[in-house]
mmCIF file of C-alpha atoms in Angstrom:
data_model
loop_
_atom_site.group_PDB
_atom_site.id
_atom_site.type_symbol
_atom_site.label_atom_id
_atom_site.label_comp_id
_atom_site.label_asym_id
_atom_site.label_seq_id
_atom_site.Cartn_x
_atom_site.Cartn_y
_atom_site.Cartn_z
ATOM 1 C CA UNK A 1 254.722 149.462 20.779
ATOM 2 C CA UNK A 2 257.691 151.355 22.330
ATOM 3 C CA UNK A 3 256.829 154.848 23.474
ATOM 4 C CA UNK A 4 259.010 156.730 20.897
ATOM 5 C CA UNK A 5 257.524 154.754 17.993
ATOM 6 C CA UNK A 6 254.030 155.440 19.312
ATOM 7 C CA UNK A 7 254.885 159.153 19.609
ATOM 8 C CA UNK A 8 256.091 159.305 15.962
ATOM 9 C CA UNK A 9 253.043 157.314 14.817
ATOM 10 C CA UNK A 10 250.697 159.747 16.581
ATOM 11 C CA UNK A 11 252.448 162.752 15.012
ATOM 12 C CA UNK A 12 252.105 161.193 11.544
ATOM 13 C CA UNK A 13 248.410 160.525 12.159
ATOM 14 C CA UNK A 14 248.011 164.194 13.078
ATOM 15 C CA UNK A 15 250.024 165.286 10.004
ATOM 16 C CA UNK A 16 247.721 163.232 7.755
ATOM 17 C CA UNK A 17 244.683 164.827 9.406
ATOM 18 C CA UNK A 18 246.223 168.248 8.705
ATOM 19 C CA UNK A 19 246.782 167.292 5.035
ATOM 20 C CA UNK A 20 243.122 166.286 4.742
ATOM 21 C CA UNK A 21 242.009 169.641 6.141
ATOM 22 C CA UNK A 22 244.384 171.551 3.828
ATOM 23 C CA UNK A 23 243.357 169.410 0.833
ATOM 24 C CA UNK A 24 239.631 169.603 1.470
ATOM 25 C CA UNK A 25 239.061 173.021 3.022
ATOM 26 C CA UNK A 26 242.268 175.055 2.745
ATOM 27 C CA UNK A 27 245.092 176.001 5.075
ATOM 28 C CA UNK A 28 243.147 178.931 6.569
ATOM 29 C CA UNK A 29 240.852 176.353 8.204
ATOM 30 C CA UNK A 30 243.746 174.327 9.595
ATOM 31 C CA UNK A 31 243.620 175.520 13.196
ATOM 32 C CA UNK A 32 244.827 173.298 16.067
ATOM 33 C CA UNK A 33 241.181 172.742 17.068
ATOM 34 C CA UNK A 34 240.014 171.678 13.575
ATOM 35 C CA UNK A 35 242.998 169.364 13.065
ATOM 36 C CA UNK A 36 242.478 167.751 16.486
ATOM 37 C CA UNK A 37 238.837 167.092 15.558
ATOM 38 C CA UNK A 38 239.852 165.669 12.154
ATOM 39 C CA UNK A 39 242.420 163.404 13.869
ATOM 40 C CA UNK A 40 239.804 162.240 16.397
ATOM 41 C CA UNK A 41 241.717 163.494 19.441
ATOM 42 C CA UNK A 42 241.227 166.320 21.915
ATOM 43 C CA UNK A 43 242.883 169.714 21.540
ATOM 44 C CA UNK A 44 244.849 168.952 24.731
ATOM 45 C CA UNK A 45 246.150 165.688 23.247
ATOM 46 C CA UNK A 46 247.206 167.482 20.051
ATOM 47 C CA UNK A 47 249.020 170.132 22.099
ATOM 48 C CA UNK A 48 250.937 167.299 23.788
ATOM 49 C CA UNK A 49 252.449 166.469 20.376
ATOM 50 C CA UNK A 50 252.740 169.989 18.920
ATOM 51 C CA UNK A 51 253.309 173.112 20.991
ATOM 52 C CA UNK A 52 252.132 175.448 18.212
ATOM 53 C CA UNK A 53 250.344 175.559 14.868
ATOM 54 C CA UNK A 54 253.701 176.452 13.216
ATOM 55 C CA UNK A 55 255.343 173.346 14.717
ATOM 56 C CA UNK A 56 252.438 171.196 13.478
ATOM 57 C CA UNK A 57 252.622 172.728 9.966
ATOM 58 C CA UNK A 58 256.396 172.224 9.806
ATOM 59 C CA UNK A 59 256.140 168.590 10.860
ATOM 60 C CA UNK A 60 253.332 167.993 8.333
ATOM 61 C CA UNK A 61 255.446 169.640 5.622
ATOM 62 C CA UNK A 62 258.536 167.531 6.454
ATOM 63 C CA UNK A 63 256.350 164.417 6.535
ATOM 64 C CA UNK A 64 254.918 165.339 3.102
ATOM 65 C CA UNK A 65 258.468 165.670 1.725
ATOM 66 C CA UNK A 66 259.387 162.269 3.241
ATOM 67 C CA UNK A 67 256.292 160.620 1.770
ATOM 68 C CA UNK A 68 257.073 162.092 -1.654
ATOM 69 C CA UNK A 69 260.679 160.862 -1.388
ATOM 70 C CA UNK A 70 259.371 157.405 -0.445
ATOM 71 C CA UNK A 71 257.103 157.349 -3.524
ATOM 72 C CA UNK A 72 260.108 158.302 -5.693
ATOM 73 C CA UNK A 73 262.184 155.535 -4.056
ATOM 74 C CA UNK A 74 259.466 152.960 -4.784
ATOM 75 C CA UNK A 75 259.333 154.178 -8.392
ATOM 76 C CA UNK A 76 263.125 153.949 -8.679
ATOM 77 C CA UNK A 77 263.130 150.381 -7.354
ATOM 78 C CA UNK A 78 260.859 149.459 -10.273
ATOM 79 C CA UNK A 79 263.368 150.962 -12.752
ATOM 80 C CA UNK A 80 266.128 148.458 -11.905
ATOM 81 C CA UNK A 81 269.708 148.854 -10.711
ATOM 82 C CA UNK A 82 271.082 151.680 -12.888
ATOM 83 C CA UNK A 83 268.189 153.917 -13.862
ATOM 84 C CA UNK A 84 268.762 156.572 -16.538
ATOM 85 C CA UNK A 85 268.962 160.066 -14.965
ATOM 86 C CA UNK A 86 266.129 161.150 -17.288
ATOM 87 C CA UNK A 87 263.847 158.541 -15.708
ATOM 88 C CA UNK A 88 264.926 159.569 -12.196
ATOM 89 C CA UNK A 89 264.072 163.213 -12.965
ATOM 90 C CA UNK A 90 260.752 162.210 -14.545
ATOM 91 C CA UNK A 91 259.807 160.350 -11.364
ATOM 92 C CA UNK A 92 260.869 163.241 -9.104
ATOM 93 C CA UNK A 93 258.973 165.829 -11.146
ATOM 94 C CA UNK A 94 255.839 163.735 -11.600
ATOM 95 C CA UNK A 95 255.565 163.038 -7.864
ATOM 96 C CA UNK A 96 255.683 166.817 -7.229
ATOM 97 C CA UNK A 97 252.566 167.380 -9.379
ATOM 98 C CA UNK A 98 248.961 166.794 -8.268
ATOM 99 C CA UNK A 99 248.340 163.954 -10.734
ATOM 100 C CA UNK A 100 247.153 161.373 -8.180
ATOM 101 C CA UNK A 101 245.496 161.756 -4.745
ATOM 102 C CA UNK A 102 248.637 161.202 -2.590
ATOM 103 C CA UNK A 103 250.678 163.615 -4.720
ATOM 104 C CA UNK A 104 247.816 166.115 -4.658
ATOM 105 C CA UNK A 105 247.731 166.065 -0.851
ATOM 106 C CA UNK A 106 251.496 166.609 -0.526
ATOM 107 C CA UNK A 107 251.468 169.218 -3.323
ATOM 108 C CA UNK A 108 248.688 171.228 -1.660
ATOM 109 C CA UNK A 109 250.489 170.948 1.672
ATOM 110 C CA UNK A 110 253.652 172.376 0.045
ATOM 111 C CA UNK A 111 251.795 175.262 -1.630
ATOM 112 C CA UNK A 112 249.994 176.153 1.597
ATOM 113 C CA UNK A 113 253.261 176.019 3.527
ATOM 114 C CA UNK A 114 255.037 178.324 1.069
ATOM 115 C CA UNK A 115 252.174 180.820 1.258
ATOM 116 C CA UNK A 116 252.277 180.819 5.080
ATOM 117 C CA UNK A 117 256.080 181.067 4.924
ATOM 118 C CA UNK A 118 255.871 184.398 3.071
ATOM 119 C CA UNK A 119 254.688 185.996 6.304
ATOM 120 C CA UNK A 120 256.570 183.959 8.932
ATOM 121 C CA UNK A 121 260.359 184.196 9.168
ATOM 122 C CA UNK A 122 260.860 180.817 10.845
ATOM 123 C CA UNK A 123 258.673 178.941 8.344
ATOM 124 C CA UNK A 124 260.376 180.863 5.501
ATOM 125 C CA UNK A 125 263.826 179.704 6.643
ATOM 126 C CA UNK A 126 262.644 176.087 6.910
ATOM 127 C CA UNK A 127 260.904 176.128 3.513
ATOM 128 C CA UNK A 128 263.925 177.834 1.920
ATOM 129 C CA UNK A 129 266.356 175.277 3.376
ATOM 130 C CA UNK A 130 264.169 172.387 2.214
ATOM 131 C CA UNK A 131 263.893 173.727 -1.330
ATOM 132 C CA UNK A 132 267.632 174.528 -1.436
ATOM 133 C CA UNK A 133 268.394 170.927 -0.475
ATOM 134 C CA UNK A 134 266.044 169.654 -3.192
ATOM 135 C CA UNK A 135 267.638 172.045 -5.694
ATOM 136 C CA UNK A 136 271.136 170.812 -4.769
ATOM 137 C CA UNK A 137 270.065 167.175 -5.215
ATOM 138 C CA UNK A 138 268.705 167.957 -8.704
ATOM 139 C CA UNK A 139 271.800 169.975 -9.657
ATOM 140 C CA UNK A 140 274.111 167.135 -8.512
ATOM 141 C CA UNK A 141 272.127 164.755 -10.702
ATOM 142 C CA UNK A 142 272.358 167.147 -13.688
ATOM 143 C CA UNK A 143 276.126 167.643 -13.217
ATOM 144 C CA UNK A 144 276.652 163.877 -13.024
ATOM 145 C CA UNK A 145 274.575 163.421 -16.200
ATOM 146 C CA UNK A 146 276.765 166.014 -17.969
ATOM 147 C CA UNK A 147 279.910 164.234 -16.729
ATOM 148 C CA UNK A 148 278.514 160.898 -17.978
ATOM 149 C CA UNK A 149 277.667 162.342 -21.399
ATOM 150 C CA UNK A 150 273.880 162.055 -20.954
ATOM 151 C CA UNK A 151 273.504 165.845 -21.194
ATOM 152 C CA UNK A 152 275.469 167.976 -23.674
ATOM 153 C CA UNK A 153 278.532 169.656 -22.119
ATOM 154 C CA UNK A 154 277.439 173.129 -23.267
ATOM 155 C CA UNK A 155 274.357 173.090 -21.033
ATOM 156 C CA UNK A 156 274.671 175.165 -17.862
ATOM 157 C CA UNK A 157 273.809 172.852 -14.926
ATOM 158 C CA UNK A 158 272.533 175.676 -12.668
ATOM 159 C CA UNK A 159 270.134 177.040 -15.311
ATOM 160 C CA UNK A 160 268.986 173.534 -16.303
ATOM 161 C CA UNK A 161 268.274 172.785 -12.639
ATOM 162 C CA UNK A 162 266.178 175.947 -12.275
ATOM 163 C CA UNK A 163 264.253 175.057 -15.448
ATOM 164 C CA UNK A 164 263.571 171.539 -14.154
ATOM 165 C CA UNK A 165 262.262 172.838 -10.808
ATOM 166 C CA UNK A 166 260.203 175.479 -12.632
ATOM 167 C CA UNK A 167 258.182 172.631 -14.193
ATOM 168 C CA UNK A 168 256.318 172.427 -10.875
ATOM 169 C CA UNK A 169 254.535 175.496 -12.299
ATOM 170 C CA UNK A 170 252.345 172.927 -14.095
ATOM 171 C CA UNK A 171 250.648 172.505 -10.686
ATOM 172 C CA UNK A 172 248.496 175.616 -11.160
ATOM 173 C CA UNK A 173 247.454 174.512 -14.663
ATOM 174 C CA UNK A 174 246.474 171.096 -13.279
ATOM 175 C CA UNK A 175 244.655 172.426 -10.194
ATOM 176 C CA UNK A 176 242.574 174.808 -12.335
ATOM 177 C CA UNK A 177 241.747 172.107 -14.940
ATOM 178 C CA UNK A 178 243.515 174.087 -17.671
ATOM 179 C CA UNK A 179 245.606 171.027 -18.575
ATOM 180 C CA UNK A 180 245.054 167.373 -17.664
ATOM 181 C CA UNK A 181 247.584 164.891 -16.230
ATOM 182 C CA UNK A 182 248.392 163.513 -19.721
ATOM 183 C CA UNK A 183 249.318 166.965 -21.077
ATOM 184 C CA UNK A 184 251.424 167.690 -17.970
ATOM 185 C CA UNK A 185 253.308 164.410 -18.421
ATOM 186 C CA UNK A 186 253.774 165.171 -22.143
ATOM 187 C CA UNK A 187 255.266 168.572 -21.275
ATOM 188 C CA UNK A 188 257.699 166.998 -18.798
ATOM 189 C CA UNK A 189 258.670 164.268 -21.288
ATOM 190 C CA UNK A 190 259.222 166.853 -23.993
ATOM 191 C CA UNK A 191 261.428 168.991 -21.739
ATOM 192 C CA UNK A 192 263.462 165.956 -20.619
ATOM 193 C CA UNK A 193 263.824 164.635 -24.178
ATOM 194 C CA UNK A 194 265.440 167.937 -25.218
ATOM 195 C CA UNK A 195 267.634 168.125 -22.098
ATOM 196 C CA UNK A 196 269.158 164.707 -22.633
ATOM 197 C CA UNK A 197 271.179 163.925 -25.729
ATOM 198 C CA UNK A 198 269.710 161.062 -27.775
ATOM 199 C CA UNK A 199 271.127 157.650 -26.798
ATOM 200 C CA UNK A 200 273.950 156.710 -29.173
ATOM 201 C CA UNK B 1 234.281 213.206 -11.675
ATOM 202 C CA UNK B 2 231.267 211.330 -13.166
ATOM 203 C CA UNK B 3 229.741 208.823 -10.775
ATOM 204 C CA UNK B 4 230.686 205.657 -12.733
ATOM 205 C CA UNK B 5 234.331 206.759 -12.990
ATOM 206 C CA UNK B 6 234.371 207.522 -9.273
ATOM 207 C CA UNK B 7 232.845 204.102 -8.567
ATOM 208 C CA UNK B 8 235.535 202.328 -10.604
ATOM 209 C CA UNK B 9 238.261 204.469 -8.994
ATOM 210 C CA UNK B 10 237.016 203.541 -5.517
ATOM 211 C CA UNK B 11 236.929 199.847 -6.400
ATOM 212 C CA UNK B 12 240.531 200.035 -7.657
ATOM 213 C CA UNK B 13 241.622 201.803 -4.462
ATOM 214 C CA UNK B 14 240.026 198.969 -2.484
ATOM 215 C CA UNK B 15 241.675 196.357 -4.736
ATOM 216 C CA UNK B 16 245.095 197.927 -4.103
ATOM 217 C CA UNK B 17 244.419 197.893 -0.360
ATOM 218 C CA UNK B 18 243.562 194.192 -0.642
ATOM 219 C CA UNK B 19 246.819 193.532 -2.542
ATOM 220 C CA UNK B 20 248.786 195.257 0.235
ATOM 221 C CA UNK B 21 247.126 193.078 2.869
ATOM 222 C CA UNK B 22 247.751 189.896 0.822
ATOM 223 C CA UNK B 23 251.348 190.960 0.082
ATOM 224 C CA UNK B 24 252.187 191.992 3.627
ATOM 225 C CA UNK B 25 250.165 189.665 5.854
ATOM 226 C CA UNK B 26 248.654 186.918 3.687
ATOM 227 C CA UNK B 27 245.245 186.181 2.222
ATOM 228 C CA UNK B 28 243.945 184.627 5.456
ATOM 229 C CA UNK B 29 244.056 188.137 6.979
ATOM 230 C CA UNK B 30 242.191 189.715 4.055
ATOM 231 C CA UNK B 31 238.767 190.021 5.647
ATOM 232 C CA UNK B 32 236.325 192.758 4.578
ATOM 233 C CA UNK B 33 237.013 194.569 7.877
ATOM 234 C CA UNK B 34 240.820 194.519 7.514
ATOM 235 C CA UNK B 35 240.700 195.619 3.863
ATOM 236 C CA UNK B 36 238.295 198.473 4.695
ATOM 237 C CA UNK B 37 240.704 199.642 7.404
ATOM 238 C CA UNK B 38 243.679 199.392 5.009
ATOM 239 C CA UNK B 39 241.731 201.394 2.380
ATOM 240 C CA UNK B 40 240.825 204.035 4.986
ATOM 241 C CA UNK B 41 237.061 203.562 4.636
ATOM 242 C CA UNK B 42 234.348 202.088 6.836
ATOM 243 C CA UNK B 43 233.156 198.494 6.516
ATOM 244 C CA UNK B 44 229.765 199.859 5.405
ATOM 245 C CA UNK B 45 231.394 201.882 2.622
ATOM 246 C CA UNK B 46 233.345 198.835 1.444
ATOM 247 C CA UNK B 47 230.143 196.755 1.407
ATOM 248 C CA UNK B 48 228.627 199.408 -0.844
ATOM 249 C CA UNK B 49 231.251 198.500 -3.465
ATOM 250 C CA UNK B 50 231.537 194.752 -2.828
ATOM 251 C CA UNK B 51 228.683 192.585 -1.575
ATOM 252 C CA UNK B 52 230.994 189.779 -0.447
ATOM 253 C CA UNK B 53 234.633 188.883 0.207
ATOM 254 C CA UNK B 54 234.533 186.624 -2.899
ATOM 255 C CA UNK B 55 233.356 189.542 -5.081
ATOM 256 C CA UNK B 56 236.140 191.715 -3.671
ATOM 257 C CA UNK B 57 238.780 189.017 -4.256
ATOM 258 C CA UNK B 58 237.560 188.439 -7.827
ATOM 259 C CA UNK B 59 237.660 192.148 -8.663
ATOM 260 C CA UNK B 60 241.149 192.468 -7.118
ATOM 261 C CA UNK B 61 242.287 189.442 -9.150
ATOM 262 C CA UNK B 62 240.876 190.861 -12.424
ATOM 263 C CA UNK B 63 242.460 194.222 -11.627
ATOM 264 C CA UNK B 64 245.815 192.487 -10.999
ATOM 265 C CA UNK B 65 245.550 190.781 -14.405
ATOM 266 C CA UNK B 66 244.728 194.141 -16.060
ATOM 267 C CA UNK B 67 247.652 195.860 -14.351
ATOM 268 C CA UNK B 68 249.984 193.072 -15.455
ATOM 269 C CA UNK B 69 248.664 193.351 -19.036
ATOM 270 C CA UNK B 70 249.217 197.134 -18.905
ATOM 271 C CA UNK B 71 252.831 196.619 -17.791
ATOM 272 C CA UNK B 72 253.322 194.200 -20.710
ATOM 273 C CA UNK B 73 251.775 196.750 -23.109
ATOM 274 C CA UNK B 74 254.143 199.470 -21.879
ATOM 275 C CA UNK B 75 257.073 197.083 -22.332
ATOM 276 C CA UNK B 76 255.882 196.196 -25.853
ATOM 277 C CA UNK B 77 255.626 199.879 -26.813
ATOM 278 C CA UNK B 78 259.330 200.199 -25.968
ATOM 279 C CA UNK B 79 260.147 197.312 -28.333
ATOM 280 C CA UNK B 80 258.947 199.165 -31.455
ATOM 281 C CA UNK B 81 256.384 198.312 -34.100
ATOM 282 C CA UNK B 82 257.041 194.647 -34.935
ATOM 283 C CA UNK B 83 258.480 193.030 -31.831
ATOM 284 C CA UNK B 84 259.941 189.537 -32.111
ATOM 285 C CA UNK B 85 257.583 186.937 -30.539
ATOM 286 C CA UNK B 86 260.472 185.832 -28.303
ATOM 287 C CA UNK B 87 260.631 189.332 -26.794
ATOM 288 C CA UNK B 88 256.850 189.427 -26.354
ATOM 289 C CA UNK B 89 256.935 186.113 -24.486
ATOM 290 C CA UNK B 90 259.905 187.257 -22.368
ATOM 291 C CA UNK B 91 257.933 190.337 -21.311
ATOM 292 C CA UNK B 92 254.785 188.334 -20.530
ATOM 293 C CA UNK B 93 256.676 185.748 -18.478
ATOM 294 C CA UNK B 94 258.848 188.245 -16.612
ATOM 295 C CA UNK B 95 255.824 190.309 -15.558
ATOM 296 C CA UNK B 96 254.256 187.153 -14.077
ATOM 297 C CA UNK B 97 257.238 186.651 -11.741
ATOM 298 C CA UNK B 98 257.835 188.482 -8.436
ATOM 299 C CA UNK B 99 260.988 190.263 -9.666
ATOM 300 C CA UNK B 100 259.856 193.827 -8.841
ATOM 301 C CA UNK B 101 257.362 195.176 -6.238
ATOM 302 C CA UNK B 102 254.361 195.672 -8.619
ATOM 303 C CA UNK B 103 254.829 192.212 -10.133
ATOM 304 C CA UNK B 104 255.265 190.732 -6.654
ATOM 305 C CA UNK B 105 251.954 192.196 -5.506
ATOM 306 C CA UNK B 106 250.047 190.865 -8.533
ATOM 307 C CA UNK B 107 251.864 187.521 -8.348
ATOM 308 C CA UNK B 108 250.974 187.050 -4.660
ATOM 309 C CA UNK B 109 247.393 188.073 -5.400
ATOM 310 C CA UNK B 110 247.221 185.388 -8.135
ATOM 311 C CA UNK B 111 248.695 182.682 -5.897
ATOM 312 C CA UNK B 112 246.329 183.544 -3.058
ATOM 313 C CA UNK B 113 243.367 183.537 -5.446
ATOM 314 C CA UNK B 114 244.249 180.109 -6.852
ATOM 315 C CA UNK B 115 244.585 178.689 -3.341
ATOM 316 C CA UNK B 116 241.158 180.084 -2.343
ATOM 317 C CA UNK B 117 239.734 178.824 -5.657
ATOM 318 C CA UNK B 118 240.605 175.226 -4.761
ATOM 319 C CA UNK B 119 237.798 175.309 -2.196
ATOM 320 C CA UNK B 120 235.256 177.615 -3.847
ATOM 321 C CA UNK B 121 233.493 176.534 -7.052
ATOM 322 C CA UNK B 122 232.695 180.042 -8.286
ATOM 323 C CA UNK B 123 236.246 181.332 -7.749
ATOM 324 C CA UNK B 124 237.582 178.133 -9.347
ATOM 325 C CA UNK B 125 235.525 178.701 -12.508
ATOM 326 C CA UNK B 126 236.674 182.337 -12.743
ATOM 327 C CA UNK B 127 240.344 181.497 -12.156
ATOM 328 C CA UNK B 128 240.128 178.606 -14.649
ATOM 329 C CA UNK B 129 238.536 180.820 -17.328
ATOM 330 C CA UNK B 130 241.157 183.525 -16.809
ATOM 331 C CA UNK B 131 244.057 181.085 -17.077
ATOM 332 C CA UNK B 132 242.472 179.370 -20.110
ATOM 333 C CA UNK B 133 242.251 182.745 -21.857
ATOM 334 C CA UNK B 134 245.895 183.478 -21.032
ATOM 335 C CA UNK B 135 246.868 180.005 -22.244
ATOM 336 C CA UNK B 136 244.990 180.555 -25.543
ATOM 337 C CA UNK B 137 246.731 183.923 -26.074
ATOM 338 C CA UNK B 138 250.142 182.278 -25.591
ATOM 339 C CA UNK B 139 249.244 179.330 -27.831
ATOM 340 C CA UNK B 140 248.056 181.715 -30.614
ATOM 341 C CA UNK B 141 251.376 183.523 -30.370
ATOM 342 C CA UNK B 142 253.320 180.226 -30.539
ATOM 343 C CA UNK B 143 251.280 178.991 -33.555
ATOM 344 C CA UNK B 144 251.872 182.280 -35.367
ATOM 345 C CA UNK B 145 255.609 182.051 -34.601
ATOM 346 C CA UNK B 146 255.649 178.518 -36.070
ATOM 347 C CA UNK B 147 253.772 179.773 -39.168
ATOM 348 C CA UNK B 148 256.275 182.629 -39.529
ATOM 349 C CA UNK B 149 259.266 180.303 -39.220
ATOM 350 C CA UNK B 150 260.425 181.681 -35.859
ATOM 351 C CA UNK B 151 259.828 178.317 -34.188
ATOM 352 C CA UNK B 152 260.704 174.989 -35.845
ATOM 353 C CA UNK B 153 257.709 173.286 -37.464
ATOM 354 C CA UNK B 154 258.258 170.032 -35.559
ATOM 355 C CA UNK B 155 257.499 171.688 -32.206
ATOM 356 C CA UNK B 156 254.044 170.932 -30.804
ATOM 357 C CA UNK B 157 252.362 174.301 -30.063
ATOM 358 C CA UNK B 158 250.167 172.932 -27.241
ATOM 359 C CA UNK B 159 253.091 171.353 -25.372
ATOM 360 C CA UNK B 160 255.308 174.400 -25.946
ATOM 361 C CA UNK B 161 252.547 176.607 -24.538
ATOM 362 C CA UNK B 162 252.251 174.448 -21.409
ATOM 363 C CA UNK B 163 256.047 174.561 -20.949
ATOM 364 C CA UNK B 164 256.054 178.366 -21.290
ATOM 365 C CA UNK B 165 253.301 178.774 -18.686
ATOM 366 C CA UNK B 166 255.046 176.259 -16.419
ATOM 367 C CA UNK B 167 257.944 178.735 -16.133
ATOM 368 C CA UNK B 168 255.798 180.626 -13.600
ATOM 369 C CA UNK B 169 256.964 177.813 -11.291
ATOM 370 C CA UNK B 170 260.076 179.988 -10.828
ATOM 371 C CA UNK B 171 257.845 182.054 -8.510
ATOM 372 C CA UNK B 172 258.324 179.662 -5.585
ATOM 373 C CA UNK B 173 262.106 179.612 -6.088
ATOM 374 C CA UNK B 174 262.143 183.430 -6.082
ATOM 375 C CA UNK B 175 259.793 183.839 -3.104
ATOM 376 C CA UNK B 176 261.885 181.459 -0.993
ATOM 377 C CA UNK B 177 265.203 183.110 -2.010
ATOM 378 C CA UNK B 178 266.413 179.893 -3.611
ATOM 379 C CA UNK B 179 267.170 181.742 -6.861
ATOM 380 C CA UNK B 180 267.506 185.491 -7.472
ATOM 381 C CA UNK B 181 265.890 187.590 -10.218
ATOM 382 C CA UNK B 182 268.998 187.326 -12.429
ATOM 383 C CA UNK B 183 268.955 183.519 -12.357
ATOM 384 C CA UNK B 184 265.199 183.476 -13.057
ATOM 385 C CA UNK B 185 265.678 185.758 -16.080
ATOM 386 C CA UNK B 186 268.587 183.589 -17.276
ATOM 387 C CA UNK B 187 266.376 180.485 -17.070
ATOM 388 C CA UNK B 188 263.628 182.184 -19.099
ATOM 389 C CA UNK B 189 266.132 183.457 -21.686
ATOM 390 C CA UNK B 190 267.663 180.014 -21.992
ATOM 391 C CA UNK B 191 264.255 178.377 -22.496
ATOM 392 C CA UNK B 192 263.239 180.981 -25.111
ATOM 393 C CA UNK B 193 266.583 180.736 -26.938
ATOM 394 C CA UNK B 194 266.020 177.011 -27.430
ATOM 395 C CA UNK B 195 262.364 177.421 -28.401
ATOM 396 C CA UNK B 196 263.101 179.884 -31.174
ATOM 397 C CA UNK B 197 265.251 178.902 -34.126
ATOM 398 C CA UNK B 198 268.384 181.075 -34.463
ATOM 399 C CA UNK B 199 267.823 184.132 -36.682
ATOM 400 C CA UNK B 200 269.050 183.352 -40.193
#
């Protein structure tokens, strides 16, 4: 394996170890030492790949976002060549919720990262930029759907985008067993059904 | 001051000190020692009021919920004798979002508590019970609004309740400066306007 590929592979292995620690024990336990142990490497080896805990967290967060995007892409491929924007949004939103183990790991990683970001300027800027990019992608999709007549022209794309992203608030209800995955999906379907005009 | 009142007063002072630590530095820093220092008392004195960090966190969480409920009650009093259910829900939802310093402190306390609860069975049960109670209160309000003709009869009260509670997902957007308070309020208003049938 070429050296750069091996380097990236090692970093991803470490990121997955970090997710497991965050998922199973909480971000407070995710020290460099604990993550190195979970990844089966020495602390010195881990420090070769990440100079600081913040750098490790940021990489693990970016990797979680990539993995979520890859799951959405696989879902989209199954929808055929011209998927309806409602189905694209359903996929994006569902993959952000902890309704299956992979999504739970990336969701918990995101929540932990946001909480750490509240008290770390550099992490805050990274988390903010990531969420702004995601917000822009959703708003572009909403604006295109309005232009294509899938969403009524009197809907405000910025507000609709905020309401769509707010649906990630179902995460807390799911994590605390206040609603189950079926109810969360029903809520998303109901919101999307009212956002999109009925097919003519 | 009678002893029981003094006891409760001291516990609330400690809870507020804990909120300040969680708000300013993050829950990982909220050890018994740090909170005692923030409250201006000795560790021994703090242990007289709370036997464990979990007991302290749970009290601070309950106190946050009470303070939020008190803010909602004050807002309701300003709405007059028979407030519209839409205005009641707007108040409840707005006070759950970090749009002013008091609400930010209680919101961050809630988020931190949920994250700790993911890895602590006792905290999980308490957080779950609290959120279930809140969910029931909102669902009762929605069912009554349907019965009174404020919400169309074809809306499913359970799903509408989940969608209302999901709006707390705006918290992340606010905390990361991806949307401002005005946009968050606009999103809530827009959601409520579509939930309630126009006044006849």
